[in-house]
PDB file of C-alpha atoms in Angstrom:
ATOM      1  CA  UNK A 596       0.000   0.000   0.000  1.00  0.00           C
ATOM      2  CA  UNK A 597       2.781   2.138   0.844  1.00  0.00           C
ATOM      3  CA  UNK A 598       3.895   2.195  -2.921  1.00  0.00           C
ATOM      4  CA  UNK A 599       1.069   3.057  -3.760  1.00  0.00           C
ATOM      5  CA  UNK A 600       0.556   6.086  -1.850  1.00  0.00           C
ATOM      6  CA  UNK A 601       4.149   6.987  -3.023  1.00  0.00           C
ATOM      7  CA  UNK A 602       2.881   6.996  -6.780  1.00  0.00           C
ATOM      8  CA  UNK A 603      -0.200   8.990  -6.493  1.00  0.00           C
ATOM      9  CA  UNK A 604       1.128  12.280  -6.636  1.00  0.00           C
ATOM     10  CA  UNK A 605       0.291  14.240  -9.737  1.00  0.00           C
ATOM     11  CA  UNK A 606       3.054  13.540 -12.723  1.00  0.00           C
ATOM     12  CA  UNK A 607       2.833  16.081 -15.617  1.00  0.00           C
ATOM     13  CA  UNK A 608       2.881  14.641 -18.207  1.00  0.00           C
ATOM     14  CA  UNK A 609       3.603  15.870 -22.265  1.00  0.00           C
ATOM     15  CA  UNK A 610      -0.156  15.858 -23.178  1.00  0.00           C
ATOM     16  CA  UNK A 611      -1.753  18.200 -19.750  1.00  0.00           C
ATOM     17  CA  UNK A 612      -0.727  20.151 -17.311  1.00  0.00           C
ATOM     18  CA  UNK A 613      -1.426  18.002 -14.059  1.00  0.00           C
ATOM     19  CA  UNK A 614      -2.593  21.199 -11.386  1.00  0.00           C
ATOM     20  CA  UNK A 615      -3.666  19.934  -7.557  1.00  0.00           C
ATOM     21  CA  UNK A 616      -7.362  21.540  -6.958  1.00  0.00           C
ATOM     22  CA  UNK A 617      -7.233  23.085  -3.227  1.00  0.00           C
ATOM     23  CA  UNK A 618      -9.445  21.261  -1.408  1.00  0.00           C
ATOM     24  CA  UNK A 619     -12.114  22.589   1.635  1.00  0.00           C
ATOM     25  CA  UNK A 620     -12.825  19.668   4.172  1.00  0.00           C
ATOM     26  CA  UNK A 621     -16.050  19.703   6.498  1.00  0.00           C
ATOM     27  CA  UNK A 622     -16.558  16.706   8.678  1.00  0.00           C
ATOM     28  CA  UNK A 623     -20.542  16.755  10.042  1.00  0.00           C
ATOM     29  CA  UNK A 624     -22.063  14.022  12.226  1.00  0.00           C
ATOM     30  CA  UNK A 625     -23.353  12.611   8.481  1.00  0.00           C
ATOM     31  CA  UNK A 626     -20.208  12.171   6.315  1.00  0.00           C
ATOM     32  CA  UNK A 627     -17.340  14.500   5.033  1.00  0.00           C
ATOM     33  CA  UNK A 628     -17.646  16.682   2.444  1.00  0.00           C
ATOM     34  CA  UNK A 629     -15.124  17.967   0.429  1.00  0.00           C
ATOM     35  CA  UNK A 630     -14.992  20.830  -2.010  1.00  0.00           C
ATOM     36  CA  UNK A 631     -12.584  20.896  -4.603  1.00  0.00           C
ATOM     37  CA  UNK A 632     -11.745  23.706  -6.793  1.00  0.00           C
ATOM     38  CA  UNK A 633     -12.086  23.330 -10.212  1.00  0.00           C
ATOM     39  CA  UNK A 634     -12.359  25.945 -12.559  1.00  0.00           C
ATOM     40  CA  UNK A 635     -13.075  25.673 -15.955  1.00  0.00           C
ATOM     41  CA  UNK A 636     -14.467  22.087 -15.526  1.00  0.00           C
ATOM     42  CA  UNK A 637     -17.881  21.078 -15.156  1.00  0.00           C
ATOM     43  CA  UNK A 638     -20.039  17.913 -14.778  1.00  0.00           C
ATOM     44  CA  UNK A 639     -19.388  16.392 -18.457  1.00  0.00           C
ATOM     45  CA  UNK A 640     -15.322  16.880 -17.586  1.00  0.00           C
ATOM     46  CA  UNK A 641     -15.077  14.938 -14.512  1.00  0.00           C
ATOM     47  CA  UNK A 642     -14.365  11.596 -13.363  1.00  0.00           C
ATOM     48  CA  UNK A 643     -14.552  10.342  -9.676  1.00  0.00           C
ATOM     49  CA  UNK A 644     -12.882   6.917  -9.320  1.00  0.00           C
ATOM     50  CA  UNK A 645     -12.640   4.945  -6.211  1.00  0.00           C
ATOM     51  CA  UNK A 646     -10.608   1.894  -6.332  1.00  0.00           C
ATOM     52  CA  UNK A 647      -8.860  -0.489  -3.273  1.00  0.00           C
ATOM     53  CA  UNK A 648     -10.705   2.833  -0.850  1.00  0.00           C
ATOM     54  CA  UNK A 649      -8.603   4.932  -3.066  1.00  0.00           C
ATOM     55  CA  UNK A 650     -10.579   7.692  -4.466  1.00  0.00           C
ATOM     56  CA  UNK A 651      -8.911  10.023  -7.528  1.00  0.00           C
ATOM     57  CA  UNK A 652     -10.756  13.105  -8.737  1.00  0.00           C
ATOM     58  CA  UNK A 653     -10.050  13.474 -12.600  1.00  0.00           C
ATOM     59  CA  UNK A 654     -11.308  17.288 -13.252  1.00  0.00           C
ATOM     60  CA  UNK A 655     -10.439  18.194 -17.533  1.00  0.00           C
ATOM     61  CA  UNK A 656     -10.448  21.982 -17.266  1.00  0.00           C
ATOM     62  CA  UNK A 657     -11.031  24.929 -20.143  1.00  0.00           C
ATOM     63  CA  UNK A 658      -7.869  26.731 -18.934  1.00  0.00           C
ATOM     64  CA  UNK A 659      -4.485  25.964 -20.783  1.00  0.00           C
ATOM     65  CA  UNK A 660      -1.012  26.487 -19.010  1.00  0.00           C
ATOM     66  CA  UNK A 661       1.980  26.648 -20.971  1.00  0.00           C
ATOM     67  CA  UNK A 662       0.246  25.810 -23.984  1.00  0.00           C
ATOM     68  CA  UNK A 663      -1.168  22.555 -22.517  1.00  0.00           C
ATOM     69  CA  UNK A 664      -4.822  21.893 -21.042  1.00  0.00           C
ATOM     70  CA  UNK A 665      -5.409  21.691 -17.327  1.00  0.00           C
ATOM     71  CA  UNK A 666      -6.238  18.377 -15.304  1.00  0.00           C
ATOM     72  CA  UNK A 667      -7.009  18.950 -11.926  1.00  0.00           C
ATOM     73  CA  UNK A 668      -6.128  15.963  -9.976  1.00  0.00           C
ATOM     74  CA  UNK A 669      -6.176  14.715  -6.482  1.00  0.00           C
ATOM     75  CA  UNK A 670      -6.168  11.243  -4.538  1.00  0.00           C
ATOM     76  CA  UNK A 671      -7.619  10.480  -1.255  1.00  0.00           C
ATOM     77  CA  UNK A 672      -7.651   7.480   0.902  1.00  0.00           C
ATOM     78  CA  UNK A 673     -10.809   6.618   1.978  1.00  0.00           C
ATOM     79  CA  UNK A 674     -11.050   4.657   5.601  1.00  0.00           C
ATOM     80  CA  UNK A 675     -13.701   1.466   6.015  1.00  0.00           C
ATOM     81  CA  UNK A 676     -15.621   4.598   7.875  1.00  0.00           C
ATOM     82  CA  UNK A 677     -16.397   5.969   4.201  1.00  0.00           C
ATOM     83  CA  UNK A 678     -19.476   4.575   3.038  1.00  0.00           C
ATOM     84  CA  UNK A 679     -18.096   4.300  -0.558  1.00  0.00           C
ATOM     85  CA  UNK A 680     -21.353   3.238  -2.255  1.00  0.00           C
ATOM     86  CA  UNK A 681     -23.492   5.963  -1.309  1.00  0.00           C
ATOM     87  CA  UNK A 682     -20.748   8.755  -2.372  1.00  0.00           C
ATOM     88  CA  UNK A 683     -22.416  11.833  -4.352  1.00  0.00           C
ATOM     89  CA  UNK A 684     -21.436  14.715  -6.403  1.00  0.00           C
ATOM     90  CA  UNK A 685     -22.224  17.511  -8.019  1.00  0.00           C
ATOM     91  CA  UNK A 686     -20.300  20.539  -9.996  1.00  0.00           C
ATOM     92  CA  UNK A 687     -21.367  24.591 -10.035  1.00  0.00           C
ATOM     93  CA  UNK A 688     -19.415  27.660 -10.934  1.00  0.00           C
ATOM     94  CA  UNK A 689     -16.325  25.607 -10.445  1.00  0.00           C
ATOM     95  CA  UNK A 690     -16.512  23.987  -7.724  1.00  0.00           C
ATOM     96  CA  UNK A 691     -16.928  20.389  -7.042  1.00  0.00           C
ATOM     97  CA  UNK A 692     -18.847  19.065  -3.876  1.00  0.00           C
ATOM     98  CA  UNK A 693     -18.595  15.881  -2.564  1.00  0.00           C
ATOM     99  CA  UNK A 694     -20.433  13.952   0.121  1.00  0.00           C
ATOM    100  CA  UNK A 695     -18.979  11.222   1.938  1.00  0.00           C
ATOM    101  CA  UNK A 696     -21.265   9.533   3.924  1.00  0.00           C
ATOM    102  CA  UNK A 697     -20.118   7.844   6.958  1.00  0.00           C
ATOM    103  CA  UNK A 698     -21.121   4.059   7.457  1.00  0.00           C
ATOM    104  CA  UNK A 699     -23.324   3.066  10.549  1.00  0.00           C
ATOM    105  CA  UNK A 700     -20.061   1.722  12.204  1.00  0.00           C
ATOM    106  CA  UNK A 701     -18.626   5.160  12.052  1.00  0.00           C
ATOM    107  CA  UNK A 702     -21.464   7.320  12.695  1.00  0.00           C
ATOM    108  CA  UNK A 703     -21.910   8.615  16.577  1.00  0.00           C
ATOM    109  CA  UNK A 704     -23.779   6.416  18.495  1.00  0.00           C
ATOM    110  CA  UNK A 705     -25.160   7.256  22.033  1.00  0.00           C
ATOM    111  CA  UNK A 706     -25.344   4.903  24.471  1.00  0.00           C
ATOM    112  CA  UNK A 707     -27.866   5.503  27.762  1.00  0.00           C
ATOM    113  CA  UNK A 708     -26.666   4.872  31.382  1.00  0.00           C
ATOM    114  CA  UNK A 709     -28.784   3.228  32.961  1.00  0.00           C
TER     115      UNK A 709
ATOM    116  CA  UNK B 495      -2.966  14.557  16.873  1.00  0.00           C
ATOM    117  CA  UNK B 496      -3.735  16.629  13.949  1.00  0.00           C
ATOM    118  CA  UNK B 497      -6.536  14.371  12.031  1.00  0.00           C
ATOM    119  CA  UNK B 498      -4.565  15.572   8.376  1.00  0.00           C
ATOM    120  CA  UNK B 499      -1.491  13.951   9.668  1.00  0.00           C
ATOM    121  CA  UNK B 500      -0.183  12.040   6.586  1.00  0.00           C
ATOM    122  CA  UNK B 501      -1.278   8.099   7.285  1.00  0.00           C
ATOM    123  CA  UNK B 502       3.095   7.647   6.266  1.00  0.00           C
ATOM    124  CA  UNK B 503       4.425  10.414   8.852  1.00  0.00           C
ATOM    125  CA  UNK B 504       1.919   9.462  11.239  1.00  0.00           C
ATOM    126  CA  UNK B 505       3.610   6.251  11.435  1.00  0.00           C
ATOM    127  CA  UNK B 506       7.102   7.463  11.524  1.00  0.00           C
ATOM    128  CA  UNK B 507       6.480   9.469  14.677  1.00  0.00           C
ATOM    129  CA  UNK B 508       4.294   6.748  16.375  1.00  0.00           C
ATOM    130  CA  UNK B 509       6.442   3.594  18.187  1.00  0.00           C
ATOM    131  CA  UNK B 510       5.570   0.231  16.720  1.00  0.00           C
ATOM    132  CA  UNK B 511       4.036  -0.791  20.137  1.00  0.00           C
ATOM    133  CA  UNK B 512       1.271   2.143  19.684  1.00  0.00           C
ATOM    134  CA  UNK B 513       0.588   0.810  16.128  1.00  0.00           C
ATOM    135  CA  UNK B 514      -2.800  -0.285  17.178  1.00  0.00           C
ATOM    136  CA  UNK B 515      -3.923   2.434  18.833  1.00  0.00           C
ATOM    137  CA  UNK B 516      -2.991   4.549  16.083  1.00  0.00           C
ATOM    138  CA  UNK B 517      -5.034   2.524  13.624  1.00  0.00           C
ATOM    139  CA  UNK B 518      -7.863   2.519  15.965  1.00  0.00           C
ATOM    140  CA  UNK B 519      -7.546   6.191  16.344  1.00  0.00           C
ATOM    141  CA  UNK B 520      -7.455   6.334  12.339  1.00  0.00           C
ATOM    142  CA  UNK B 521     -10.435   4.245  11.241  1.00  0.00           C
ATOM    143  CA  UNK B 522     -12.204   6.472  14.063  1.00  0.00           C
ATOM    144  CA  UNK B 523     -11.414   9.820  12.530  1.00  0.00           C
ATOM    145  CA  UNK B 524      -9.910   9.890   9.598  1.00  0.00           C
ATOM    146  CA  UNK B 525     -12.730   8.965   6.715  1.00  0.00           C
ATOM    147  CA  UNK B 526     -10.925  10.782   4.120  1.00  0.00           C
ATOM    148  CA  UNK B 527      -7.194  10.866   4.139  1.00  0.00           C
ATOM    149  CA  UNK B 528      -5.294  13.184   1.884  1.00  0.00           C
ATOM    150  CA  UNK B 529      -2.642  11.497  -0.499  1.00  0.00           C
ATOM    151  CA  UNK B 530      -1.587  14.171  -2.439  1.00  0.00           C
ATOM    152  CA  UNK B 531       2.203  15.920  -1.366  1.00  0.00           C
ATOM    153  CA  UNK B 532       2.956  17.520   1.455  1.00  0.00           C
ATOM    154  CA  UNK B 533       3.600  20.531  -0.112  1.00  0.00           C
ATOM    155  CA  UNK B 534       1.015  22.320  -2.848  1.00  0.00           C
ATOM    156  CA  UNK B 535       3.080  22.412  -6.009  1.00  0.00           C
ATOM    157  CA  UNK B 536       3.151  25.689  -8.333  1.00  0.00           C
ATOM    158  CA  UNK B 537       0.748  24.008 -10.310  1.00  0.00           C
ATOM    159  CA  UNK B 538      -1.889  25.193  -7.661  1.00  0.00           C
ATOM    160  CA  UNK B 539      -1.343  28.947  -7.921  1.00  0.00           C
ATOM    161  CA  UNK B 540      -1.843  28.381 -11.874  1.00  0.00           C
ATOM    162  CA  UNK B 541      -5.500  27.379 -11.282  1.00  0.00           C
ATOM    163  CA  UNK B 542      -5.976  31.025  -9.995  1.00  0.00           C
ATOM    164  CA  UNK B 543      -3.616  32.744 -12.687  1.00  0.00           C
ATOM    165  CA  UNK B 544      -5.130  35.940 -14.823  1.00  0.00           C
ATOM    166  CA  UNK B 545      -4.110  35.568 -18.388  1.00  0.00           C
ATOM    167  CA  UNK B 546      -4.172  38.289 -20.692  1.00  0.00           C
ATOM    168  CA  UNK B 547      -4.703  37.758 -24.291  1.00  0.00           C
ATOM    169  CA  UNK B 548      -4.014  39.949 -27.390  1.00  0.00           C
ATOM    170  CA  UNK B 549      -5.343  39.150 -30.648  1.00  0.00           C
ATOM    171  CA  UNK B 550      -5.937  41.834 -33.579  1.00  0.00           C
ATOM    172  CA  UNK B 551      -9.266  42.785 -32.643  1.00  0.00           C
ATOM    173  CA  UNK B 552      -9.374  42.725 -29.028  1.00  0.00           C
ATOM    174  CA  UNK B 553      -8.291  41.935 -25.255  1.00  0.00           C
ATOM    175  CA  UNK B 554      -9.132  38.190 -23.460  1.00  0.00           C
ATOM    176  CA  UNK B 555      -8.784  38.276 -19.861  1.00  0.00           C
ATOM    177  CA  UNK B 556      -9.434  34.991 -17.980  1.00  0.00           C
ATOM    178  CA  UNK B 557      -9.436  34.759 -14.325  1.00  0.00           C
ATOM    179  CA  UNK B 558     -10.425  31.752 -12.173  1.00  0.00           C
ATOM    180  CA  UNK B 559     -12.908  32.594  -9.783  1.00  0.00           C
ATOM    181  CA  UNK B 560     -14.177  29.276  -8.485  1.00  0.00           C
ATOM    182  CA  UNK B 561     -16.906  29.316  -6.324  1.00  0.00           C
ATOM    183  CA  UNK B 562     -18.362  32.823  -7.161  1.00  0.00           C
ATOM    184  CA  UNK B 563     -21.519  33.850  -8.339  1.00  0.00           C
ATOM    185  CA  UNK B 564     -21.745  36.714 -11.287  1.00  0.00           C
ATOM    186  CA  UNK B 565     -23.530  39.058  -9.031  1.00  0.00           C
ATOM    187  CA  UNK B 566     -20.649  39.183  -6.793  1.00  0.00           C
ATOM    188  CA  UNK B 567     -17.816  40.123  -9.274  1.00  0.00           C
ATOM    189  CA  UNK B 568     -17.301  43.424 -10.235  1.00  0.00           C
ATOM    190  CA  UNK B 569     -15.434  44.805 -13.438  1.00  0.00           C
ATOM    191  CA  UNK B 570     -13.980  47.938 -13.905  1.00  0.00           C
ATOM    192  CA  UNK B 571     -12.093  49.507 -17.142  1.00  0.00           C
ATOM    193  CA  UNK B 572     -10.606  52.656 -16.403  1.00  0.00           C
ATOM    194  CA  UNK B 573      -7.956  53.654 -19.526  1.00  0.00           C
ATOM    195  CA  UNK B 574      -5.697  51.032 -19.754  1.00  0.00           C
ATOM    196  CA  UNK B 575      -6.308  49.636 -16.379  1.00  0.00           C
ATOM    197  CA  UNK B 576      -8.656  46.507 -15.814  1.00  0.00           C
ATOM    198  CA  UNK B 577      -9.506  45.783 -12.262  1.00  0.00           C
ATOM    199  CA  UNK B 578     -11.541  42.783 -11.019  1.00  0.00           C
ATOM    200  CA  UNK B 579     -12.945  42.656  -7.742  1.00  0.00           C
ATOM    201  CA  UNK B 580     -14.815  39.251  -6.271  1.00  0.00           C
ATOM    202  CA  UNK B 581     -16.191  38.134  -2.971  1.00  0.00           C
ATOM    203  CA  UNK B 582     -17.457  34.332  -2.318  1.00  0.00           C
ATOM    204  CA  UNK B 583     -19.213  33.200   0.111  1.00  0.00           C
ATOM    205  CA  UNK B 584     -18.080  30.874   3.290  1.00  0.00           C
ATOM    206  CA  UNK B 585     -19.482  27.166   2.376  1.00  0.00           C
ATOM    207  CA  UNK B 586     -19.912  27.052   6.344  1.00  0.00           C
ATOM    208  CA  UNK B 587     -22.162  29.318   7.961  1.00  0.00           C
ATOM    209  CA  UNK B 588     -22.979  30.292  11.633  1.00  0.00           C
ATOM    210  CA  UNK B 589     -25.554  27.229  12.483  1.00  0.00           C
ATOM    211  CA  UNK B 590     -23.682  24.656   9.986  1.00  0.00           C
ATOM    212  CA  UNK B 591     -22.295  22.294  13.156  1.00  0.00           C
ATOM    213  CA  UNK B 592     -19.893  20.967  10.787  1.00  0.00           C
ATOM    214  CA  UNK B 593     -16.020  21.512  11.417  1.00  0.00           C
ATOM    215  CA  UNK B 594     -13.199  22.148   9.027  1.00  0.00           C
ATOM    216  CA  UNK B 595     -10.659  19.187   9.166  1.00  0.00           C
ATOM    217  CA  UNK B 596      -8.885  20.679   6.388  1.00  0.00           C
ATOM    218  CA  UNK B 597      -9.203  24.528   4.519  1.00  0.00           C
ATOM    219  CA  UNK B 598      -6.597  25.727   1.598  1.00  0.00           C
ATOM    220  CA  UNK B 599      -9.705  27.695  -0.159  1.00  0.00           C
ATOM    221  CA  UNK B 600      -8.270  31.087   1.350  1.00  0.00           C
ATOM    222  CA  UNK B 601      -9.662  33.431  -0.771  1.00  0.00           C
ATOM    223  CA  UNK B 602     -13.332  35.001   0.188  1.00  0.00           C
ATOM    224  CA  UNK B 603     -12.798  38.718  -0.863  1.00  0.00           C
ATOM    225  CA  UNK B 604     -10.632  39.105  -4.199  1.00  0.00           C
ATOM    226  CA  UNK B 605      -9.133  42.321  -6.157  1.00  0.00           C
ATOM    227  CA  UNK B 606      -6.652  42.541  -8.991  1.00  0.00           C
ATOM    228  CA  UNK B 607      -5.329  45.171 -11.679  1.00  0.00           C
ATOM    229  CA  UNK B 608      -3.923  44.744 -14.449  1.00  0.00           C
ATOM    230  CA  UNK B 609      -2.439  47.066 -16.775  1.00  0.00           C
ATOM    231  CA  UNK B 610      -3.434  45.967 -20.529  1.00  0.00           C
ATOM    232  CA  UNK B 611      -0.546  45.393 -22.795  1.00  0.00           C
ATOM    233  CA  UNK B 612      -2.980  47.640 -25.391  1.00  0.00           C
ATOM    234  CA  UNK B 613      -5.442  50.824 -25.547  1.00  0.00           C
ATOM    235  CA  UNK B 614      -8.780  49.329 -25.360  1.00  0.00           C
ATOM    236  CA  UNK B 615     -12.751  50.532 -25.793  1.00  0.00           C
ATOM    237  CA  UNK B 616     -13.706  49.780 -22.315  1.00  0.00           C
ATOM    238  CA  UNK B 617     -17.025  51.288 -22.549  1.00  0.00           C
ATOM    239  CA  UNK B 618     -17.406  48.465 -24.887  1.00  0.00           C
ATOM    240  CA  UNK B 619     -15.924  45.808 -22.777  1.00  0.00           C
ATOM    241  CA  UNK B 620     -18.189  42.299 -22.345  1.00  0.00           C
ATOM    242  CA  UNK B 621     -17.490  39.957 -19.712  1.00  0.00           C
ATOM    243  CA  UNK B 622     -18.891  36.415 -18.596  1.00  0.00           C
ATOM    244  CA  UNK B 623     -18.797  33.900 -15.881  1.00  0.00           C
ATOM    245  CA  UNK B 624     -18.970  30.403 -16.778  1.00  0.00           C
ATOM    246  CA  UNK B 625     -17.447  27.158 -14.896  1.00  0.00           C
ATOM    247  CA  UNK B 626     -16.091  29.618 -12.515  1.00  0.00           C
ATOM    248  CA  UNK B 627     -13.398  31.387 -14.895  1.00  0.00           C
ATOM    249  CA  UNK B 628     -14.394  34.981 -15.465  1.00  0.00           C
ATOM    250  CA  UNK B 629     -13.875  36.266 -19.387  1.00  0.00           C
ATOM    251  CA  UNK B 630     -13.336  39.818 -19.924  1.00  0.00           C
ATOM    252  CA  UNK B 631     -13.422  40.538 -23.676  1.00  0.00           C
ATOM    253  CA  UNK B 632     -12.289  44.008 -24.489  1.00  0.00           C
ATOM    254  CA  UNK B 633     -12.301  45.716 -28.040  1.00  0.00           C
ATOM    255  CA  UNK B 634      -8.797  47.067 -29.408  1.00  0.00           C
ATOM    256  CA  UNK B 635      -9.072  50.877 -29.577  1.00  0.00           C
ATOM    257  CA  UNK B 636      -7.010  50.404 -32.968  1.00  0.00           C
ATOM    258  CA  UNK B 637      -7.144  47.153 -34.232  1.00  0.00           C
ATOM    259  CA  UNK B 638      -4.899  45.747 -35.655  1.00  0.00           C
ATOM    260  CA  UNK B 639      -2.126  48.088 -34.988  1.00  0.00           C
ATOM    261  CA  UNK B 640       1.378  46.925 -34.039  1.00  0.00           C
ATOM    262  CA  UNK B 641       2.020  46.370 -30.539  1.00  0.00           C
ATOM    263  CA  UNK B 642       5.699  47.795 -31.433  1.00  0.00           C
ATOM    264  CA  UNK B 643       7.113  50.882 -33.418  1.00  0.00           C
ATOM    265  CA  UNK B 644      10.582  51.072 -34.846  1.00  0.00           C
ATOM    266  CA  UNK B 645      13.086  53.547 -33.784  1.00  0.00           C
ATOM    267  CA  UNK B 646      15.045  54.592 -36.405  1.00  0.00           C
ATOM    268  CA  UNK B 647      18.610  55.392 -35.066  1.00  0.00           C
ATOM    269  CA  UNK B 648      20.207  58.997 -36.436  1.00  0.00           C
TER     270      UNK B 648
END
């Protein structure tokens, strides 16, 4: 695993210009949500992938950088508290939101003294 | 412990007999952990560059404004001077019981000038917002003029 973590940062590459989006993180009773900045790419441009818990954000922006086109990219490691199948998102003015809900075993639960 | 604490420097710092705990501590808090490098690479600043653009006909500013909405940008031409002012909006508000485990977004209130490389017809300037990259289109005053004059040399 540890390899793997070593190879996810973002390579440029001769075709794009690899950019990290900043990233906003809330944490609510719920889930996580994070918000990524994206600008210049919208619904139709990106692609959320999770695979072994890790999740990459694939973002193809409008804006060129040295001559090449943007990709905003990003990887996250998601914990068994992620509930990875219920996972949504949505894209507006250049933002992306995503909601991370957490599964029952890592949701608050209170317990009553009796 | 800081709950952004990279999952590899984490266990660096942590002896091998606290292991455990850590991972308990982990699978507790940590739902999303951040892989990306420790430090933001320049490629970050270029996702909030302005580029200007000269063509023969007229001016293309772009500026990345994600998060914005149109109302809350405000363009201003005066001569050759373009400045851009924009104010977003915090995602969290007041009664939003939600806490920031992580927060690079800095920027809520926004201004930049920029001198244009070229006399332009503000009055006629056009600008839009779209995918959160603000376009400011301005007309040439003369278009198609050189950008550059020779200097002849007595």
């Amino acid at each position: 695993m540890d390899n793997e973590v070593l190879n996810t940062e973002p390579q440029p590459t001769e075709e794009v210009r690899v950019v990290m989006p900043l990233v906003d993180i809330l944490d609510g009773d719920d889930g996580v949500t994070i918000y990524f900045e994206v600008p210049g790419a919208n619904s139709k441009t990106v692609d959320i992938e999770v695979k072994n818990r890790i999740m990459t954000i694939s973002a193809a922006s409008s804006l060129r950088r040295d001559g090449l086109p943007v990709v905003f990219k990003r990887n996250f490691r998601l914990s068994d508290g992620a509930d990875i199948e219920n996972i949504t998102a949505k894209t507006q003015d250049g933002v992306l939101t995503l909601n991370i809900p957490k599964s029952e075993r890592a949701k608050v639960h209170k317990i009553q003294v009796q | 412990m800081n709950m952004l604490a990279r999952i590899r420097n984490a266990e660096e710092l942590l002896p091998s007999t606290l292991g455990g705990l850590h991972e308990l501590f982990r699978s507790m808090l940590d739902q999303v952990t951040d892989l990306g490098p420790e430090w933001l690479p320049e490629g970050s600043a270029a996702g909030r560059a302005l580029t200007v653009e000269t063509s023969e006909k007229e001016v293309t500013v772009k500026l990345p404004l994600p998060g914005c909405e149109s109302k809350n940008i405000d363009v201003e031409v005066i001569g050759d001077q373009l400045t851009i002012h924009a104010a977003r909006t915090e995602v969290k508000d007041e009664n939003d019981k939600r806490h920031y485990i992580r927060r690079e977004r800095s920027f809520m209130d926004y201004q930049e000038s920029v001198l244009l490389p070229v006399k332009v017809r503000g009055h006629e300037a056009k600008a839009s917002y779209v995918d959160g990259i603000l376009t400011v289109t301005l007309p040439r005053e003369n278009p198609g003029s050189p950008d550059s004059h020779v200097v002849k040399v007595d």
